[in-house]
PDB file of C-alpha atoms and ligand atoms in Angstrom:
ATOM      1  CA  MET A   1     -15.309  13.347 -11.153  1.00  0.00           C
ATOM      2  CA  LYS A   2     -13.447  15.455  -8.696  1.00  0.00           C
ATOM      3  CA  ILE A   3     -10.997  13.388  -7.073  1.00  0.00           C
ATOM      4  CA  LEU A   4      -9.152  14.493  -3.775  1.00  0.00           C
ATOM      5  CA  VAL A   5      -6.038  12.602  -3.272  1.00  0.00           C
ATOM      6  CA  THR A   6      -4.419  12.196   0.492  1.00  0.00           C
ATOM      7  CA  GLY A   7      -0.689  11.830   1.154  1.00  0.00           C
ATOM      8  CA  ALA A   8       0.143  13.207  -2.010  1.00  0.00           C
ATOM      9  CA  GLY A   9       3.932  13.259  -1.360  1.00  0.00           C
ATOM     10  CA  GLY A  10       3.858   9.474  -1.450  1.00  0.00           C
ATOM     11  CA  GLN A  11       5.020   6.922  -3.920  1.00  0.00           C
ATOM     12  CA  LEU A  12       1.310   5.492  -4.904  1.00  0.00           C
ATOM     13  CA  ALA A  13      -0.211   9.143  -4.790  1.00  0.00           C
ATOM     14  CA  ARG A  14       2.631  10.274  -7.143  1.00  0.00           C
ATOM     15  CA  GLU A  15       1.789   7.409  -9.619  1.00  0.00           C
ATOM     16  CA  LEU A  16      -1.982   8.461  -9.385  1.00  0.00           C
ATOM     17  CA  LEU A  17      -1.258  12.000 -10.610  1.00  0.00           C
ATOM     18  CA  CYS A  18       0.022  10.378 -13.897  1.00  0.00           C
ATOM     19  CA  TYR A  19      -3.337   8.902 -14.700  1.00  0.00           C
ATOM     20  CA  CYS A  20      -6.034  11.454 -13.514  1.00  0.00           C
ATOM     21  CA  GLU A  21      -7.130  14.661 -14.842  1.00  0.00           C
ATOM     22  CA  ASN A  22      -9.547  16.396 -12.258  1.00  0.00           C
ATOM     23  CA  ILE A  23      -7.349  15.635  -9.420  1.00  0.00           C
ATOM     24  CA  TYR A  24      -6.536  17.563  -6.467  1.00  0.00           C
ATOM     25  CA  PRO A  25      -3.445  16.515  -4.617  1.00  0.00           C
ATOM     26  CA  PHE A  26      -2.715  17.524  -1.216  1.00  0.00           C
ATOM     27  CA  LYS A  27       0.426  16.559   0.603  1.00  0.00           C
ATOM     28  CA  LYS A  28       0.927  16.287   4.296  1.00  0.00           C
ATOM     29  CA  GLU A  29       1.827  19.830   4.959  1.00  0.00           C
ATOM     30  CA  GLU A  30      -1.237  20.976   3.025  1.00  0.00           C
ATOM     31  CA  LEU A  31      -3.678  18.763   4.363  1.00  0.00           C
ATOM     32  CA  ASP A  32      -2.853  16.824   7.912  1.00  0.00           C
ATOM     33  CA  ILE A  33      -5.490  14.121   8.206  1.00  0.00           C
ATOM     34  CA  THR A  34      -5.017  14.082  11.716  1.00  0.00           C
ATOM     35  CA  ASN A  35      -6.318  17.462  11.847  1.00  0.00           C
ATOM     36  CA  ARG A  36     -10.482  17.376  11.778  1.00  0.00           C
ATOM     37  CA  ASP A  37     -11.199  20.945  10.942  1.00  0.00           C
ATOM     38  CA  GLN A  38      -8.079  21.077   8.478  1.00  0.00           C
ATOM     39  CA  CYS A  39     -10.077  17.773   6.689  1.00  0.00           C
ATOM     40  CA  GLU A  40     -13.420  19.856   6.841  1.00  0.00           C
ATOM     41  CA  GLU A  41     -11.965  23.077   5.670  1.00  0.00           C
ATOM     42  CA  VAL A  42     -10.305  21.190   2.537  1.00  0.00           C
ATOM     43  CA  TYR A  43     -13.216  19.021   1.752  1.00  0.00           C
ATOM     44  CA  ASN A  44     -15.813  21.908   1.874  1.00  0.00           C
ATOM     45  CA  ARG A  45     -13.514  23.932  -0.464  1.00  0.00           C
ATOM     46  CA  ILE A  46     -12.950  21.395  -3.014  1.00  0.00           C
ATOM     47  CA  LYS A  47     -16.366  19.289  -2.804  1.00  0.00           C
ATOM     48  CA  PRO A  48     -14.762  16.026  -4.177  1.00  0.00           C
ATOM     49  CA  ASP A  49     -16.769  13.372  -5.400  1.00  0.00           C
ATOM     50  CA  LEU A  50     -14.422  10.964  -4.714  1.00  0.00           C
ATOM     51  CA  ILE A  51     -11.122  10.797  -2.169  1.00  0.00           C
ATOM     52  CA  ILE A  52      -8.196   8.579  -2.997  1.00  0.00           C
ATOM     53  CA  HIS A  53      -7.015   8.024   0.508  1.00  0.00           C
ATOM     54  CA  CYS A  54      -3.004   7.227   0.338  1.00  0.00           C
ATOM     55  CA  ALA A  55      -1.875   9.073   3.245  1.00  0.00           C
ATOM     56  CA  ALA A  56      -0.545   6.857   5.970  1.00  0.00           C
ATOM     57  CA  TYR A  57       2.022   6.257   9.095  1.00  0.00           C
ATOM     58  CA  THR A  58       3.938   3.488   6.834  1.00  0.00           C
ATOM     59  CA  LYS A  59       6.805   2.929   9.039  1.00  0.00           C
ATOM     60  CA  VAL A  60       6.138  -0.630  10.025  1.00  0.00           C
ATOM     61  CA  ASP A  61       8.807  -0.868  12.748  1.00  0.00           C
ATOM     62  CA  ASP A  62       8.498   2.504  14.152  1.00  0.00           C
ATOM     63  CA  ALA A  63       4.826   1.921  14.441  1.00  0.00           C
ATOM     64  CA  GLU A  64       5.503  -0.531  17.371  1.00  0.00           C
ATOM     65  CA  ASN A  65       7.120   2.152  19.450  1.00  0.00           C
ATOM     66  CA  LYS A  66       5.241   4.903  18.145  1.00  0.00           C
ATOM     67  CA  LYS A  67       1.610   3.319  18.379  1.00  0.00           C
ATOM     68  CA  SER A  68      -0.376   6.183  18.887  1.00  0.00           C
ATOM     69  CA  GLU A  69       1.108   8.184  16.264  1.00  0.00           C
ATOM     70  CA  ALA A  70       0.702   5.676  14.064  1.00  0.00           C
ATOM     71  CA  TYR A  71      -3.080   5.204  15.225  1.00  0.00           C
ATOM     72  CA  ARG A  72      -3.834   8.909  14.976  1.00  0.00           C
ATOM     73  CA  VAL A  73      -2.867   8.734  11.215  1.00  0.00           C
ATOM     74  CA  ASN A  74      -4.057   5.442  10.052  1.00  0.00           C
ATOM     75  CA  TYR A  75      -7.066   5.179  12.242  1.00  0.00           C
ATOM     76  CA  HIS A  76      -8.139   8.666  13.302  1.00  0.00           C
ATOM     77  CA  GLY A  77      -7.247  10.586  10.078  1.00  0.00           C
ATOM     78  CA  THR A  78      -8.978   7.898   8.327  1.00  0.00           C
ATOM     79  CA  VAL A  79     -12.218   8.106  10.447  1.00  0.00           C
ATOM     80  CA  HIS A  80     -12.188  12.047   9.469  1.00  0.00           C
ATOM     81  CA  LEU A  81     -12.328  11.370   5.889  1.00  0.00           C
ATOM     82  CA  ALA A  82     -14.937   8.338   6.150  1.00  0.00           C
ATOM     83  CA  ASP A  83     -17.290  10.753   8.149  1.00  0.00           C
ATOM     84  CA  LEU A  84     -16.954  13.652   5.550  1.00  0.00           C
ATOM     85  CA  THR A  85     -17.355  11.008   2.862  1.00  0.00           C
ATOM     86  CA  LYS A  86     -20.368   9.562   4.634  1.00  0.00           C
ATOM     87  CA  GLN A  87     -22.257  13.161   5.570  1.00  0.00           C
ATOM     88  CA  ASN A  88     -21.671  14.403   1.852  1.00  0.00           C
ATOM     89  CA  ASN A  89     -22.800  11.051   0.159  1.00  0.00           C
ATOM     90  CA  SER A  90     -19.354  10.972  -1.956  1.00  0.00           C
ATOM     91  CA  LYS A  91     -17.322   7.891  -2.058  1.00  0.00           C
ATOM     92  CA  LEU A  92     -14.026   6.716  -0.552  1.00  0.00           C
ATOM     93  CA  CYS A  93     -11.032   4.545  -1.971  1.00  0.00           C
ATOM     94  CA  PHE A  94      -8.933   3.845   0.871  1.00  0.00           C
ATOM     95  CA  ILE A  95      -5.478   1.782   0.289  1.00  0.00           C
ATOM     96  CA  SER A  96      -4.788  -1.074   2.917  1.00  0.00           C
ATOM     97  CA  THR A  97      -2.291  -3.748   3.129  1.00  0.00           C
ATOM     98  CA  ASP A  98      -1.242  -7.236   3.153  1.00  0.00           C
ATOM     99  CA  TYR A  99      -0.530  -7.054   6.564  1.00  0.00           C
ATOM    100  CA  VAL A 100      -4.198  -7.168   7.861  1.00  0.00           C
ATOM    101  CA  PHE A 101      -3.315 -11.181   7.691  1.00  0.00           C
ATOM    102  CA  ASP A 102      -1.336 -13.185   9.981  1.00  0.00           C
ATOM    103  CA  GLY A 103       0.401 -15.041   7.565  1.00  0.00           C
ATOM    104  CA  GLU A 104      -0.714 -18.361   8.977  1.00  0.00           C
ATOM    105  CA  LYS A 105      -2.145 -19.668   5.674  1.00  0.00           C
ATOM    106  CA  SER A 106       0.020 -21.473   2.747  1.00  0.00           C
ATOM    107  CA  SER A 107      -2.127 -20.200  -0.295  1.00  0.00           C
ATOM    108  CA  PRO A 108      -3.104 -16.817  -1.570  1.00  0.00           C
ATOM    109  CA  TYR A 109      -5.393 -14.708   0.814  1.00  0.00           C
ATOM    110  CA  PHE A 110      -9.287 -13.813  -0.523  1.00  0.00           C
ATOM    111  CA  GLU A 111     -10.929 -10.693   0.488  1.00  0.00           C
ATOM    112  CA  THR A 112     -13.257 -12.558   2.554  1.00  0.00           C
ATOM    113  CA  ASP A 113     -10.197 -14.156   4.814  1.00  0.00           C
ATOM    114  CA  TYR A 114     -10.297 -13.696   8.553  1.00  0.00           C
ATOM    115  CA  THR A 115      -8.160 -10.477   9.318  1.00  0.00           C
ATOM    116  CA  ASN A 116      -5.675 -10.982  12.282  1.00  0.00           C
ATOM    117  CA  PRO A 117      -2.754  -8.376  12.118  1.00  0.00           C
ATOM    118  CA  VAL A 118       0.425  -9.603  13.973  1.00  0.00           C
ATOM    119  CA  ASN A 119       1.865  -5.995  14.007  1.00  0.00           C
ATOM    120  CA  PHE A 120       0.552  -2.547  15.227  1.00  0.00           C
ATOM    121  CA  TYR A 121       0.565  -1.044  11.565  1.00  0.00           C
ATOM    122  CA  GLY A 122      -1.551  -3.671  10.476  1.00  0.00           C
ATOM    123  CA  VAL A 123      -3.660  -3.430  13.375  1.00  0.00           C
ATOM    124  CA  SER A 124      -4.351   0.345  12.502  1.00  0.00           C
ATOM    125  CA  LYS A 125      -5.204  -0.603   8.882  1.00  0.00           C
ATOM    126  CA  ARG A 126      -7.469  -3.127   9.844  1.00  0.00           C
ATOM    127  CA  ASP A 127      -9.200  -1.089  12.280  1.00  0.00           C
ATOM    128  CA  ALA A 128      -9.460   1.851   9.847  1.00  0.00           C
ATOM    129  CA  GLU A 129     -11.125  -0.715   7.172  1.00  0.00           C
ATOM    130  CA  ASP A 130     -13.558  -1.994   9.642  1.00  0.00           C
ATOM    131  CA  TYR A 131     -14.833   1.661   9.995  1.00  0.00           C
ATOM    132  CA  ILE A 132     -14.927   2.404   6.687  1.00  0.00           C
ATOM    133  CA  GLN A 133     -16.843  -0.679   6.017  1.00  0.00           C
ATOM    134  CA  ASN A 134     -19.464  -0.231   8.796  1.00  0.00           C
ATOM    135  CA  ASN A 135     -19.805   3.491   8.111  1.00  0.00           C
ATOM    136  CA  VAL A 136     -19.159   4.405   4.214  1.00  0.00           C
ATOM    137  CA  PRO A 137     -21.732   2.910   1.911  1.00  0.00           C
ATOM    138  CA  ASN A 138     -19.919   4.128  -1.154  1.00  0.00           C
ATOM    139  CA  HIS A 139     -16.445   2.732  -0.562  1.00  0.00           C
ATOM    140  CA  TYR A 140     -13.230   0.708  -2.449  1.00  0.00           C
ATOM    141  CA  ILE A 141     -10.780  -0.876   0.081  1.00  0.00           C
ATOM    142  CA  VAL A 142      -7.796  -1.795  -1.864  1.00  0.00           C
ATOM    143  CA  ARG A 143      -5.263  -3.974  -0.377  1.00  0.00           C
ATOM    144  CA  THR A 144      -1.914  -4.303  -1.812  1.00  0.00           C
ATOM    145  CA  SER A 145       1.490  -5.122  -0.664  1.00  0.00           C
ATOM    146  CA  TRP A 146       5.343  -4.854  -0.945  1.00  0.00           C
ATOM    147  CA  LEU A 147       5.135  -1.475  -3.112  1.00  0.00           C
ATOM    148  CA  TYR A 148       7.772   0.200  -4.848  1.00  0.00           C
ATOM    149  CA  GLY A 149       7.807   3.418  -6.936  1.00  0.00           C
ATOM    150  CA  LYS A 150       9.636   6.264  -8.164  1.00  0.00           C
ATOM    151  CA  VAL A 151       9.659   8.608  -5.118  1.00  0.00           C
ATOM    152  CA  GLY A 152      10.343   7.806  -1.389  1.00  0.00           C
ATOM    153  CA  ASN A 153      11.958   4.931  -0.195  1.00  0.00           C
ATOM    154  CA  ASN A 154      11.311   1.483  -0.693  1.00  0.00           C
ATOM    155  CA  PHE A 155      12.903  -2.155  -0.716  1.00  0.00           C
ATOM    156  CA  VAL A 156      14.097  -2.037  -4.357  1.00  0.00           C
ATOM    157  CA  LYS A 157      16.101   1.472  -3.709  1.00  0.00           C
ATOM    158  CA  THR A 158      17.544   0.270  -0.479  1.00  0.00           C
ATOM    159  CA  MET A 159      19.048  -2.986  -1.810  1.00  0.00           C
ATOM    160  CA  ILE A 160      20.640  -0.759  -4.552  1.00  0.00           C
ATOM    161  CA  LYS A 161      21.635   1.718  -2.012  1.00  0.00           C
ATOM    162  CA  LEU A 162      23.144  -1.165  -0.035  1.00  0.00           C
ATOM    163  CA  ALA A 163      24.902  -2.708  -2.775  1.00  0.00           C
ATOM    164  CA  ASN A 164      26.864   0.436  -2.988  1.00  0.00           C
ATOM    165  CA  ILE A 165      28.339   0.236   0.334  1.00  0.00           C
ATOM    166  CA  ASN A 166      28.448  -3.166   1.430  1.00  0.00           C
ATOM    167  CA  GLN A 167      29.963  -6.512  -0.275  1.00  0.00           C
ATOM    168  CA  THR A 168      27.537  -8.766   1.340  1.00  0.00           C
ATOM    169  CA  ILE A 169      23.822  -8.168   2.027  1.00  0.00           C
ATOM    170  CA  ARG A 170      21.591 -10.653   3.950  1.00  0.00           C
ATOM    171  CA  VAL A 171      17.949 -10.587   3.182  1.00  0.00           C
ATOM    172  CA  VAL A 172      15.229 -13.039   4.342  1.00  0.00           C
ATOM    173  CA  ASP A 173      13.825 -16.039   2.629  1.00  0.00           C
ATOM    174  CA  ASP A 174      11.093 -16.998   4.867  1.00  0.00           C
ATOM    175  CA  GLN A 175       8.853 -14.236   4.361  1.00  0.00           C
ATOM    176  CA  VAL A 176       6.657 -14.522   1.125  1.00  0.00           C
ATOM    177  CA  GLY A 177       4.620 -11.906  -0.867  1.00  0.00           C
ATOM    178  CA  SER A 178       3.849  -9.978  -4.130  1.00  0.00           C
ATOM    179  CA  PRO A 179       6.001  -7.188  -4.975  1.00  0.00           C
ATOM    180  CA  THR A 180       3.967  -4.408  -6.668  1.00  0.00           C
ATOM    181  CA  ASN A 181       4.794  -1.414  -8.954  1.00  0.00           C
ATOM    182  CA  ALA A 182       3.173   1.544  -7.757  1.00  0.00           C
ATOM    183  CA  ASN A 183       2.374   2.639 -11.407  1.00  0.00           C
ATOM    184  CA  ASP A 184       0.624  -0.647 -11.973  1.00  0.00           C
ATOM    185  CA  LEU A 185      -1.656  -0.203  -8.792  1.00  0.00           C
ATOM    186  CA  ALA A 186      -2.517   3.306  -9.632  1.00  0.00           C
ATOM    187  CA  TYR A 187      -3.637   2.348 -12.993  1.00  0.00           C
ATOM    188  CA  PHE A 188      -5.874  -0.044 -11.324  1.00  0.00           C
ATOM    189  CA  ILE A 189      -7.405   1.891  -8.909  1.00  0.00           C
ATOM    190  CA  ILE A 190      -8.302   4.455 -11.762  1.00  0.00           C
ATOM    191  CA  GLN A 191     -10.096   2.084 -13.385  1.00  0.00           C
ATOM    192  CA  LEU A 192     -11.803   0.932 -10.139  1.00  0.00           C
ATOM    193  CA  ILE A 193     -13.345   4.393  -9.371  1.00  0.00           C
ATOM    194  CA  LYS A 194     -15.048   4.725 -12.690  1.00  0.00           C
ATOM    195  CA  THR A 195     -17.093   2.041 -11.674  1.00  0.00           C
ATOM    196  CA  ASP A 196     -19.739   1.248  -9.087  1.00  0.00           C
ATOM    197  CA  LYS A 197     -18.041  -1.787  -7.976  1.00  0.00           C
ATOM    198  CA  TYR A 198     -17.719  -1.132  -4.086  1.00  0.00           C
ATOM    199  CA  GLY A 199     -15.801  -3.414  -1.906  1.00  0.00           C
ATOM    200  CA  ILE A 200     -12.643  -4.528  -1.029  1.00  0.00           C
ATOM    201  CA  TYR A 201     -10.038  -5.779  -3.593  1.00  0.00           C
ATOM    202  CA  HIS A 202      -6.859  -7.569  -3.367  1.00  0.00           C
ATOM    203  CA  ALA A 203      -4.471  -6.027  -5.968  1.00  0.00           C
ATOM    204  CA  THR A 204      -0.957  -6.779  -6.551  1.00  0.00           C
ATOM    205  CA  ASN A 205       1.431  -7.955  -9.223  1.00  0.00           C
ATOM    206  CA  GLY A 206       1.216 -11.439 -10.108  1.00  0.00           C
ATOM    207  CA  GLY A 207       3.242 -14.272  -8.652  1.00  0.00           C
ATOM    208  CA  GLU A 208       4.806 -14.670  -5.243  1.00  0.00           C
ATOM    209  CA  CYS A 209       8.541 -14.629  -4.053  1.00  0.00           C
ATOM    210  CA  SER A 210      10.476 -14.215  -0.893  1.00  0.00           C
ATOM    211  CA  TRP A 211      12.314 -10.868  -0.152  1.00  0.00           C
ATOM    212  CA  PHE A 212      15.766 -12.637  -0.933  1.00  0.00           C
ATOM    213  CA  ASP A 213      14.046 -13.698  -4.443  1.00  0.00           C
ATOM    214  CA  PHE A 214      12.978 -10.023  -5.093  1.00  0.00           C
ATOM    215  CA  ALA A 215      16.065  -8.883  -4.130  1.00  0.00           C
ATOM    216  CA  LYS A 216      17.987 -11.278  -6.125  1.00  0.00           C
ATOM    217  CA  HIS A 217      16.075 -10.365  -9.104  1.00  0.00           C
ATOM    218  CA  VAL A 218      17.196  -6.518  -8.559  1.00  0.00           C
ATOM    219  CA  PHE A 219      20.778  -7.364  -8.715  1.00  0.00           C
ATOM    220  CA  LYS A 220      20.578  -9.779 -11.818  1.00  0.00           C
ATOM    221  CA  GLN A 221      18.529  -6.810 -13.695  1.00  0.00           C
ATOM    222  CA  MET A 222      20.789  -3.907 -12.562  1.00  0.00           C
ATOM    223  CA  ASN A 223      23.966  -6.069 -12.930  1.00  0.00           C
ATOM    224  CA  ILE A 224      25.180  -5.785  -9.461  1.00  0.00           C
ATOM    225  CA  HIS A 225      27.830  -8.048  -8.061  1.00  0.00           C
ATOM    226  CA  SER A 226      27.370  -8.160  -4.101  1.00  0.00           C
ATOM    227  CA  SER A 227      26.855 -11.184  -2.905  1.00  0.00           C
ATOM    228  CA  LEU A 228      23.448 -12.137  -1.599  1.00  0.00           C
ATOM    229  CA  VAL A 229      22.876 -14.119   1.594  1.00  0.00           C
ATOM    230  CA  PRO A 230      19.653 -15.606   2.285  1.00  0.00           C
ATOM    231  CA  ILE A 231      18.899 -15.406   6.287  1.00  0.00           C
ATOM    232  CA  LYS A 232      16.017 -16.337   8.482  1.00  0.00           C
ATOM    233  CA  SER A 233      13.426 -13.773  10.035  1.00  0.00           C
ATOM    234  CA  ILE A 234      14.982 -15.018  13.503  1.00  0.00           C
ATOM    235  CA  ASP A 235      18.294 -13.965  12.452  1.00  0.00           C
ATOM    236  CA  TYR A 236      17.087 -10.483  11.375  1.00  0.00           C
ATOM    237  CA  GLN A 237      15.030  -9.049  14.622  1.00  0.00           C
ATOM    238  CA  THR A 238      12.854  -6.264  13.799  1.00  0.00           C
ATOM    239  CA  ALA A 239      10.668  -4.301  16.119  1.00  0.00           C
ATOM    240  CA  ALA A 240       7.539  -5.282  13.850  1.00  0.00           C
ATOM    241  CA  LYS A 241       6.709  -9.109  13.500  1.00  0.00           C
ATOM    242  CA  ARG A 242       5.760  -9.612   9.692  1.00  0.00           C
ATOM    243  CA  PRO A 243       3.404 -12.187   8.381  1.00  0.00           C
ATOM    244  CA  LYS A 244       5.610 -14.850   6.754  1.00  0.00           C
ATOM    245  CA  TYR A 245       3.113 -15.576   3.943  1.00  0.00           C
ATOM    246  CA  SER A 246       0.699 -12.627   2.616  1.00  0.00           C
ATOM    247  CA  VAL A 247       0.088 -13.341  -0.740  1.00  0.00           C
ATOM    248  CA  LEU A 248      -3.112 -11.756  -1.501  1.00  0.00           C
ATOM    249  CA  ASP A 249      -5.606 -13.667  -4.358  1.00  0.00           C
ATOM    250  CA  ASN A 250      -6.457 -11.171  -7.106  1.00  0.00           C
ATOM    251  CA  GLY A 251      -9.238 -13.247  -8.531  1.00  0.00           C
ATOM    252  CA  LYS A 252     -12.108 -11.047  -7.862  1.00  0.00           C
ATOM    253  CA  LEU A 253     -10.434  -8.120  -9.544  1.00  0.00           C
ATOM    254  CA  LYS A 254     -10.588 -10.322 -12.536  1.00  0.00           C
ATOM    255  CA  ALA A 255     -14.152 -11.883 -11.935  1.00  0.00           C
ATOM    256  CA  GLU A 256     -15.390  -8.123 -11.955  1.00  0.00           C
ATOM    257  CA  GLY A 257     -13.916  -7.591 -15.445  1.00  0.00           C
ATOM    258  CA  PHE A 258     -10.608  -5.719 -14.497  1.00  0.00           C
ATOM    259  CA  LYS A 259      -7.408  -6.396 -16.153  1.00  0.00           C
ATOM    260  CA  GLN A 260      -5.126  -8.245 -13.958  1.00  0.00           C
ATOM    261  CA  LEU A 261      -1.652  -6.892 -13.162  1.00  0.00           C
ATOM    262  CA  ASP A 262       1.330  -8.168 -14.769  1.00  0.00           C
ATOM    263  CA  HIS A 263       3.531 -10.448 -13.175  1.00  0.00           C
ATOM    264  CA  TRP A 264       6.002  -9.117 -10.254  1.00  0.00           C
ATOM    265  CA  LYS A 265       8.835  -9.810 -12.794  1.00  0.00           C
ATOM    266  CA  GLU A 266       7.898  -7.960 -15.599  1.00  0.00           C
ATOM    267  CA  ALA A 267       6.684  -4.940 -13.538  1.00  0.00           C
ATOM    268  CA  LEU A 268       9.972  -4.927 -11.725  1.00  0.00           C
ATOM    269  CA  ASP A 269      11.925  -5.041 -14.924  1.00  0.00           C
ATOM    270  CA  ARG A 270       9.798  -2.016 -16.378  1.00  0.00           C
ATOM    271  CA  PHE A 271      10.491  -0.164 -13.067  1.00  0.00           C
ATOM    272  CA  LEU A 272      14.400  -1.056 -13.127  1.00  0.00           C
ATOM    273  CA  SER A 273      14.789  -0.017 -16.703  1.00  0.00           C
ATOM    274  CA  THR A 274      13.580   3.557 -15.586  1.00  0.00           C
ATOM    275  CA  LEU A 275      16.454   3.692 -13.155  1.00  0.00           C
ATOM    276  CA  LYS A 276      19.358   2.360 -15.282  1.00  0.00           C
TER     277      LYS A 276
HETATM  278  N1  NAP B   1       4.495   0.873   0.983  1.00  0.00           N
HETATM  279  C1  NAP B   1       4.093  -0.308   0.950  1.00  0.00           C
HETATM  280  O1  NAP B   1       4.921  -1.523   1.078  1.00  0.00           O
HETATM  281  C2  NAP B   1       2.849  -0.668   1.423  1.00  0.00           C
HETATM  282  C3  NAP B   1       2.111  -1.795   1.428  1.00  0.00           C
HETATM  283  C4  NAP B   1       0.812  -2.219   1.331  1.00  0.00           C
HETATM  284  C5  NAP B   1      -0.029  -1.082   1.617  1.00  0.00           C
HETATM  285  N2  NAP B   1       0.589   0.018   1.510  1.00  0.00           N
HETATM  286  C6  NAP B   1      -0.318   1.295   1.652  1.00  0.00           C
HETATM  287  O2  NAP B   1      -0.419   1.810   0.478  1.00  0.00           O
HETATM  288  C7  NAP B   1      -0.564   3.333   0.590  1.00  0.00           C
HETATM  289  C8  NAP B   1       0.418   4.057   0.168  1.00  0.00           C
HETATM  290  O3  NAP B   1       1.528   3.759   0.445  1.00  0.00           O
HETATM  291  P1  NAP B   1       2.778   4.465  -0.155  1.00  0.00           P
HETATM  292  O4  NAP B   1       3.986   3.498  -0.078  1.00  0.00           O
HETATM  293  O5  NAP B   1       2.740   5.251  -1.375  1.00  0.00           O
HETATM  294  O6  NAP B   1       3.160   5.246   1.342  1.00  0.00           O
HETATM  295  P2  NAP B   1       4.359   6.556   1.275  1.00  0.00           P
HETATM  296  O7  NAP B   1       5.158   6.541   0.160  1.00  0.00           O
HETATM  297  O8  NAP B   1       4.701   6.339   2.681  1.00  0.00           O
HETATM  298  O9  NAP B   1       3.363   7.820   1.537  1.00  0.00           O
HETATM  299  C9  NAP B   1       2.496   8.005   2.650  1.00  0.00           C
HETATM  300  C10 NAP B   1       2.496   9.512   2.502  1.00  0.00           C
HETATM  301  O10 NAP B   1       1.505   9.781   3.686  1.00  0.00           O
HETATM  302  C11 NAP B   1       1.842  10.834   4.174  1.00  0.00           C
HETATM  303  N3  NAP B   1       1.487  11.412   5.777  1.00  0.00           N
HETATM  304  C12 NAP B   1       1.678  10.642   6.677  1.00  0.00           C
HETATM  305  N4  NAP B   1       1.209  11.150   7.639  1.00  0.00           N
HETATM  306  C13 NAP B   1       0.061  11.968   7.087  1.00  0.00           C
HETATM  307  C14 NAP B   1      -0.698  12.696   7.839  1.00  0.00           C
HETATM  308  N5  NAP B   1      -1.072  12.773   9.145  1.00  0.00           N
HETATM  309  N6  NAP B   1      -1.529  13.444   7.158  1.00  0.00           N
HETATM  310  C15 NAP B   1      -1.324  13.371   5.394  1.00  0.00           C
HETATM  311  N7  NAP B   1      -0.743  12.680   4.934  1.00  0.00           N
HETATM  312  C16 NAP B   1       0.365  11.863   5.394  1.00  0.00           C
HETATM  313  C17 NAP B   1       3.372  10.690   4.217  1.00  0.00           C
HETATM  314  O11 NAP B   1       4.091  11.948   4.372  1.00  0.00           O
HETATM  315  P3  NAP B   1       5.351  11.881   5.141  1.00  0.00           P
HETATM  316  O12 NAP B   1       6.472  11.151   4.330  1.00  0.00           O
HETATM  317  O13 NAP B   1       6.075  13.469   5.209  1.00  0.00           O
HETATM  318  O14 NAP B   1       5.531  11.513   6.652  1.00  0.00           O
HETATM  319  C18 NAP B   1       3.895  10.096   2.858  1.00  0.00           C
HETATM  320  O15 NAP B   1       3.785  11.203   1.879  1.00  0.00           O
HETATM  321  C19 NAP B   1      -0.575   3.642   2.186  1.00  0.00           C
HETATM  322  O16 NAP B   1      -2.065   3.553   2.839  1.00  0.00           O
HETATM  323  C20 NAP B   1      -0.025   2.209   2.942  1.00  0.00           C
HETATM  324  O17 NAP B   1      -0.567   2.312   3.936  1.00  0.00           O
HETATM  325  C21 NAP B   1       1.753   0.494   1.343  1.00  0.00           C
END
């Protein structure tokens, strides 16, 4: 199977490269998904059986002030790829987010739960999901959350950097989710695309925690002694609102015969050991 990967410079795409052989990775400079002609040219040159679509405008706060840019990438860029996949009867694997949910539930979200994003990034990803569901018969939509990996910026690296500059670090303890190791997610995606089990999947590391718990575990394992102070979201204003609870139920993945991802602490320890 020939696999084209978009957003190849990003943290998830980079992990996919470790698991795939017949893979054609394209960084933004080589394939800008907002450019329909370029998408068509690259698609017709490679003739992939499947696209793993990792490219996205992922700056959640900036998306509030740059709505048209975020929408152009996350929605229109996805439409370009979806149309090509549909016309050529190939497959599309789209990576989506827990931020399609409003966070008002107090138990993990199912794939079938109603989407109601509270920020613009979430809106752009939800609209892209809807387009794919309505237009591409052979699609996988993989929703994940709180991703971290070796390349690029993420919460884990930010916490370690902050600890080098500040004595006290404040982190919110009233937003709950599931940190996810990009390498574990990549492994699941590779298993999924070998099957014809199309549809939406929730795929995250197991368990749940707040951003504060997440940071606390990083500090403990990295032997960092800066003081960590729990605060409330109301005291840490950001441009984008976040859901207060966005844990994704991974039951479908298990029911379909896939191996569940490890608990978030186990997965995080594995990642941290590579940084030490
Ligand atoms: N990170 C998370 O916590 C998280 C959580 C849930 C879901 N997701 C989803 O998971 C997927 C992978 O996330 P990630 O963390 O690996 O993201 P990432 O590291 O930010 O990678 C996204 C990549 O897309 C590229 N890109 C941006 N605009 C593009 C365009 N117009 N054409 C082609 N490429 C473009 C970016 O390039 P530049 O950096 O040069 O702009 C970047 O290399 C995304 O779909 C994201 O929405 C992420």
